[in-house]
PDB file of C-alpha atoms in Angstrom:
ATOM      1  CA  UNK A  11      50.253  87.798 -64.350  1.00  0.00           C
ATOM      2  CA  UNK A  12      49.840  88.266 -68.136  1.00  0.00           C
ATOM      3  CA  UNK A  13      51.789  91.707 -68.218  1.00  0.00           C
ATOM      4  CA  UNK A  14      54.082  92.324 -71.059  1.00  0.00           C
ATOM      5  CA  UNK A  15      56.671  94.702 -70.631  1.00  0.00           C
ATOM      6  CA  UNK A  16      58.478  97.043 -73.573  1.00  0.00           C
ATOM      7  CA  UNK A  17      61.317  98.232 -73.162  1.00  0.00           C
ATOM      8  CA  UNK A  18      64.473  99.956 -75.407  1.00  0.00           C
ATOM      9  CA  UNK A  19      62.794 103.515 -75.544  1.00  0.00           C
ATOM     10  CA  UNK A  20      64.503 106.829 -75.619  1.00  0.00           C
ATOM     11  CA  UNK A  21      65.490 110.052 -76.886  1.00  0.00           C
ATOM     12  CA  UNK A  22      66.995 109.644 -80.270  1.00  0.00           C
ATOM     13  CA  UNK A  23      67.896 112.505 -83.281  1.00  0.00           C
ATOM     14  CA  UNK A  24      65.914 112.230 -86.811  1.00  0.00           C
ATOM     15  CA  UNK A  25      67.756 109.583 -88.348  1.00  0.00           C
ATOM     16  CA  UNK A  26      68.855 107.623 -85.718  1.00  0.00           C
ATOM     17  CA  UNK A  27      67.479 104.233 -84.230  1.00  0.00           C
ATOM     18  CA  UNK A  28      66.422 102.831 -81.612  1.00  0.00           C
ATOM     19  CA  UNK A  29      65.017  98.543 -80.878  1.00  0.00           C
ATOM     20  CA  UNK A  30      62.316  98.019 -78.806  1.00  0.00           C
ATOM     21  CA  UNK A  31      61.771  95.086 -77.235  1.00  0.00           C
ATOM     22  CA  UNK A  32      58.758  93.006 -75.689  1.00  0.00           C
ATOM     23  CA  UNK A  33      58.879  90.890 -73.280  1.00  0.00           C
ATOM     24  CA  UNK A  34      56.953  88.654 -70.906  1.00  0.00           C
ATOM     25  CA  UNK A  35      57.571  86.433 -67.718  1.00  0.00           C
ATOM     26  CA  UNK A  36      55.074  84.380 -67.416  1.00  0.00           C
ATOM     27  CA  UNK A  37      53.323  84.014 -71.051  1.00  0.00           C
ATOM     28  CA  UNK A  38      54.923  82.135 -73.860  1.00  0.00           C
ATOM     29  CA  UNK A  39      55.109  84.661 -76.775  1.00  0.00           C
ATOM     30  CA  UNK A  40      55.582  82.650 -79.471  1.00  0.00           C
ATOM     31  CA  UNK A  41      51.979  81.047 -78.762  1.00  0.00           C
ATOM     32  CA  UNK A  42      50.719  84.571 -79.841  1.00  0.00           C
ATOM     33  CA  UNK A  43      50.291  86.953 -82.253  1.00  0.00           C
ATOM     34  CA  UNK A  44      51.547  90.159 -81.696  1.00  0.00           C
ATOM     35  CA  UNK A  45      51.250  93.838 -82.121  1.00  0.00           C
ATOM     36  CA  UNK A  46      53.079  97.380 -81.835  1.00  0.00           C
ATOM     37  CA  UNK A  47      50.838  99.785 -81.035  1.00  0.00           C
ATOM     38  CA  UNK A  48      51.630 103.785 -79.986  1.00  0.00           C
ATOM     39  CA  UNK A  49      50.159 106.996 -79.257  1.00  0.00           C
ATOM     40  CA  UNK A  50      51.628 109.976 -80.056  1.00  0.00           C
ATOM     41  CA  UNK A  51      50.726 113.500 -77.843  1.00  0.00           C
ATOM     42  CA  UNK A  52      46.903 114.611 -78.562  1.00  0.00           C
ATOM     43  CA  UNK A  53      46.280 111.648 -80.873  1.00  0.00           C
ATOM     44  CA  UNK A  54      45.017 108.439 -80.851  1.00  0.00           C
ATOM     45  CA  UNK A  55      46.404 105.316 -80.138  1.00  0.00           C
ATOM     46  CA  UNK A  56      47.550 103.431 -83.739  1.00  0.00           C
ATOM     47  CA  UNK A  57      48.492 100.114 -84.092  1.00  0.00           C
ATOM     48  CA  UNK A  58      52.095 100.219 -86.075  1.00  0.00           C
ATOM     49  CA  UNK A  59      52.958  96.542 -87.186  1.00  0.00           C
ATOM     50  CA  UNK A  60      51.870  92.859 -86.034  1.00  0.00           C
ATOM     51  CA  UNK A  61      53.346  89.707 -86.649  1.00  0.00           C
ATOM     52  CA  UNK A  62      51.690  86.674 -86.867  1.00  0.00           C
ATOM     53  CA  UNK A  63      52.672  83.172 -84.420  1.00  0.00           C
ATOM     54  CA  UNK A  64      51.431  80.854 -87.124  1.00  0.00           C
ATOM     55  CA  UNK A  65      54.222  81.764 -90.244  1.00  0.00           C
ATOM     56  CA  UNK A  66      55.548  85.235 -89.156  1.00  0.00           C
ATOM     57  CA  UNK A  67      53.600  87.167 -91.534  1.00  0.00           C
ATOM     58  CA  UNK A  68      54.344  90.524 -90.351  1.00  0.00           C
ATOM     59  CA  UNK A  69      51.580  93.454 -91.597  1.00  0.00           C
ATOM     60  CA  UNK A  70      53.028  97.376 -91.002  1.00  0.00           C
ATOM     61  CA  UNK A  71      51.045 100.771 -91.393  1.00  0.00           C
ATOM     62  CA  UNK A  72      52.267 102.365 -94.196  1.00  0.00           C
ATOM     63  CA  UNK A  73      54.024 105.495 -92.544  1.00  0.00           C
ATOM     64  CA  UNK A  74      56.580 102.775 -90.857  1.00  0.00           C
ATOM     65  CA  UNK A  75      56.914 100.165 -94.167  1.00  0.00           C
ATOM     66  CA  UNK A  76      60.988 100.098 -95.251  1.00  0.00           C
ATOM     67  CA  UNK A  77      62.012 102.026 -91.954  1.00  0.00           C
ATOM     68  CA  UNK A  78      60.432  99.579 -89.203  1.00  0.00           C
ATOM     69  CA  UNK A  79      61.223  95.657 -88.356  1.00  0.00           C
ATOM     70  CA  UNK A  80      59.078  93.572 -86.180  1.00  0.00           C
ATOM     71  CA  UNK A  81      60.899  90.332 -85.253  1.00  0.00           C
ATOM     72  CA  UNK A  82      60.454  87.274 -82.746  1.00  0.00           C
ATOM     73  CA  UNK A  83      63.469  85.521 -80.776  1.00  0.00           C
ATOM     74  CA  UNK A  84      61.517  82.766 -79.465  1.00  0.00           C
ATOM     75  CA  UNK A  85      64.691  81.526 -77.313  1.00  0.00           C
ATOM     76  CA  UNK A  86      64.686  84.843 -75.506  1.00  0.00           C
ATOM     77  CA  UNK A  87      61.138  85.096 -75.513  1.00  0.00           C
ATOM     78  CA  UNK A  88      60.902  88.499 -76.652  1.00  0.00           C
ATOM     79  CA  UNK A  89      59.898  90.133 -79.964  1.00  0.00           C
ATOM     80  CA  UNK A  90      61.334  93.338 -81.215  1.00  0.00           C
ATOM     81  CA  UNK A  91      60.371  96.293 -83.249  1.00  0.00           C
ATOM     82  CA  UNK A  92      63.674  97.580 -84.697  1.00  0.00           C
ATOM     83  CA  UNK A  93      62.919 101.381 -85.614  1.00  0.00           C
ATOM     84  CA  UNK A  94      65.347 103.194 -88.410  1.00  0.00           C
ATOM     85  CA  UNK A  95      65.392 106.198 -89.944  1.00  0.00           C
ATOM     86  CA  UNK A  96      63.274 107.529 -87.335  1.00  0.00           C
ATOM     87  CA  UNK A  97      61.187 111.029 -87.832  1.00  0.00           C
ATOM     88  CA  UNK A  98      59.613 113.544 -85.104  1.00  0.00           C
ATOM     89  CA  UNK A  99      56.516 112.034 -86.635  1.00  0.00           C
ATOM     90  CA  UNK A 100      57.336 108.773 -84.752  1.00  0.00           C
ATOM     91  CA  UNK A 101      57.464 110.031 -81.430  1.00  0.00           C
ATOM     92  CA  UNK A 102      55.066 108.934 -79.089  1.00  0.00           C
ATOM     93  CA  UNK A 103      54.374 105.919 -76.585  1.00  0.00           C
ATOM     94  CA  UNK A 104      54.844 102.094 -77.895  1.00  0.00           C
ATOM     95  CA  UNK A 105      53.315  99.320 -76.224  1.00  0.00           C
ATOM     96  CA  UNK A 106      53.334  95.545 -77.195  1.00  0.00           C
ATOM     97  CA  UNK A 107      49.669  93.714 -76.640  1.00  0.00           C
ATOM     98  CA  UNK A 108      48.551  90.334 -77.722  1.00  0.00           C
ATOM     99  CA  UNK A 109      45.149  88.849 -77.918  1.00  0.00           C
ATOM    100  CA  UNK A 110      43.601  86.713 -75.189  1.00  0.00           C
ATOM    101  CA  UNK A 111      43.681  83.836 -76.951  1.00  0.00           C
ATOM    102  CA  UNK A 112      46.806  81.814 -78.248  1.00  0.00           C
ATOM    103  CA  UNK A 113      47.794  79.864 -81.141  1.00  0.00           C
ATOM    104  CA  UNK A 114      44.985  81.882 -83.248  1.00  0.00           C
ATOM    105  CA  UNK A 115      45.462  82.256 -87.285  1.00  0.00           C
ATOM    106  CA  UNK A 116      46.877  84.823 -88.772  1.00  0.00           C
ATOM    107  CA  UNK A 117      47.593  88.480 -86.861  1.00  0.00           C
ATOM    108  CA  UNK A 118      45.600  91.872 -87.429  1.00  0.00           C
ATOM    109  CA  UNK A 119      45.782  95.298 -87.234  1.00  0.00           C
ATOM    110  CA  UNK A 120      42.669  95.696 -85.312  1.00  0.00           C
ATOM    111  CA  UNK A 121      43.163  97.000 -82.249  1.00  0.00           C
ATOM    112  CA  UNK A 122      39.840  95.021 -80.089  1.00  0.00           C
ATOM    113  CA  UNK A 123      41.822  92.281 -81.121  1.00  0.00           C
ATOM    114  CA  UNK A 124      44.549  92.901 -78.518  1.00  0.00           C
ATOM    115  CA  UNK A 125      43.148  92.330 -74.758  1.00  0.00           C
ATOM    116  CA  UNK A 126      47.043  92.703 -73.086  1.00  0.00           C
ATOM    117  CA  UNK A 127      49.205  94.905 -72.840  1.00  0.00           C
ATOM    118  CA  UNK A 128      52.325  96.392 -71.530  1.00  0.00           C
ATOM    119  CA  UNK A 129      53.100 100.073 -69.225  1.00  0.00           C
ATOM    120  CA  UNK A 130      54.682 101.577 -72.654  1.00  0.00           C
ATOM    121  CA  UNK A 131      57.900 102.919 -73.552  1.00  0.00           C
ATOM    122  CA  UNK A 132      58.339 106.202 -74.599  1.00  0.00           C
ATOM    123  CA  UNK A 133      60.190 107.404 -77.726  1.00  0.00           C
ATOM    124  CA  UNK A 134      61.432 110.696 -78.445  1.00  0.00           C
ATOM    125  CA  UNK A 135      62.655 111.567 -82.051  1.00  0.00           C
ATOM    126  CA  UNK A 136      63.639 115.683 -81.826  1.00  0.00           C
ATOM    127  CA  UNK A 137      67.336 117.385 -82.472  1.00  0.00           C
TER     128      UNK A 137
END
């Protein structure tokens, strides 16, 4: 079982902000890079930020740069997108994926890159 699992979604007002988090069982996270994807309603699915398992270089769309934090705890086994000053704009469903391979170079923002992947978590940003 190579499932990850998000979790941390909700309904939140503009402004506000909410941590997702990634998580997964039975796979070691910190042997991979990793990626936020989501899809908002009628749109396609965009990857938001990854963050590389080699030196923690961490890449972000531009629409999320100074508002959205990727990190890893690798104690906990989890990595986390912390999400501020969110905007109705960000709604949509976030998953976590990583590659099939592990201990690979340096992450991308390409989505074929990313073979697993978690159920989703929805986020809601409306007043």
């Amino acid at each position: 079982q190579s499932q990850l699992m998000e979790s941390g979604g909700g309904l939140v007002q503009p402004g506000g902000s909410l941590r997702l988090s990634c998580t997964a069982p039975e796979v070691t996270l910190p042997w991979y890079n990793i990626a936020w994807f989501r899809q908002a309603p009628g749109k396609k699915r965009e990857v938001v930020s990854c963050i590389s398992r080699l030196d923690g270089t961490i890449h972000y769309i531009d629409s999320v740069k100074g508002r959205f934090t990727v990190s890893r705890d690798n104690s906990e086994n989890t990595v986390y997108l912390q999400m501020n000053s969110l905007k109705p704009e960000d709604t949509g469903v976030y998953y976590c994926a990583r590659p099939t391979h592990s201990l690979q170079g340096m992450c991308t923002m390409k989505e074929d890159e990313y073979t697993h992947w978690g159920q989703g978590t929805q986020v809601t940003v409306s007043s």
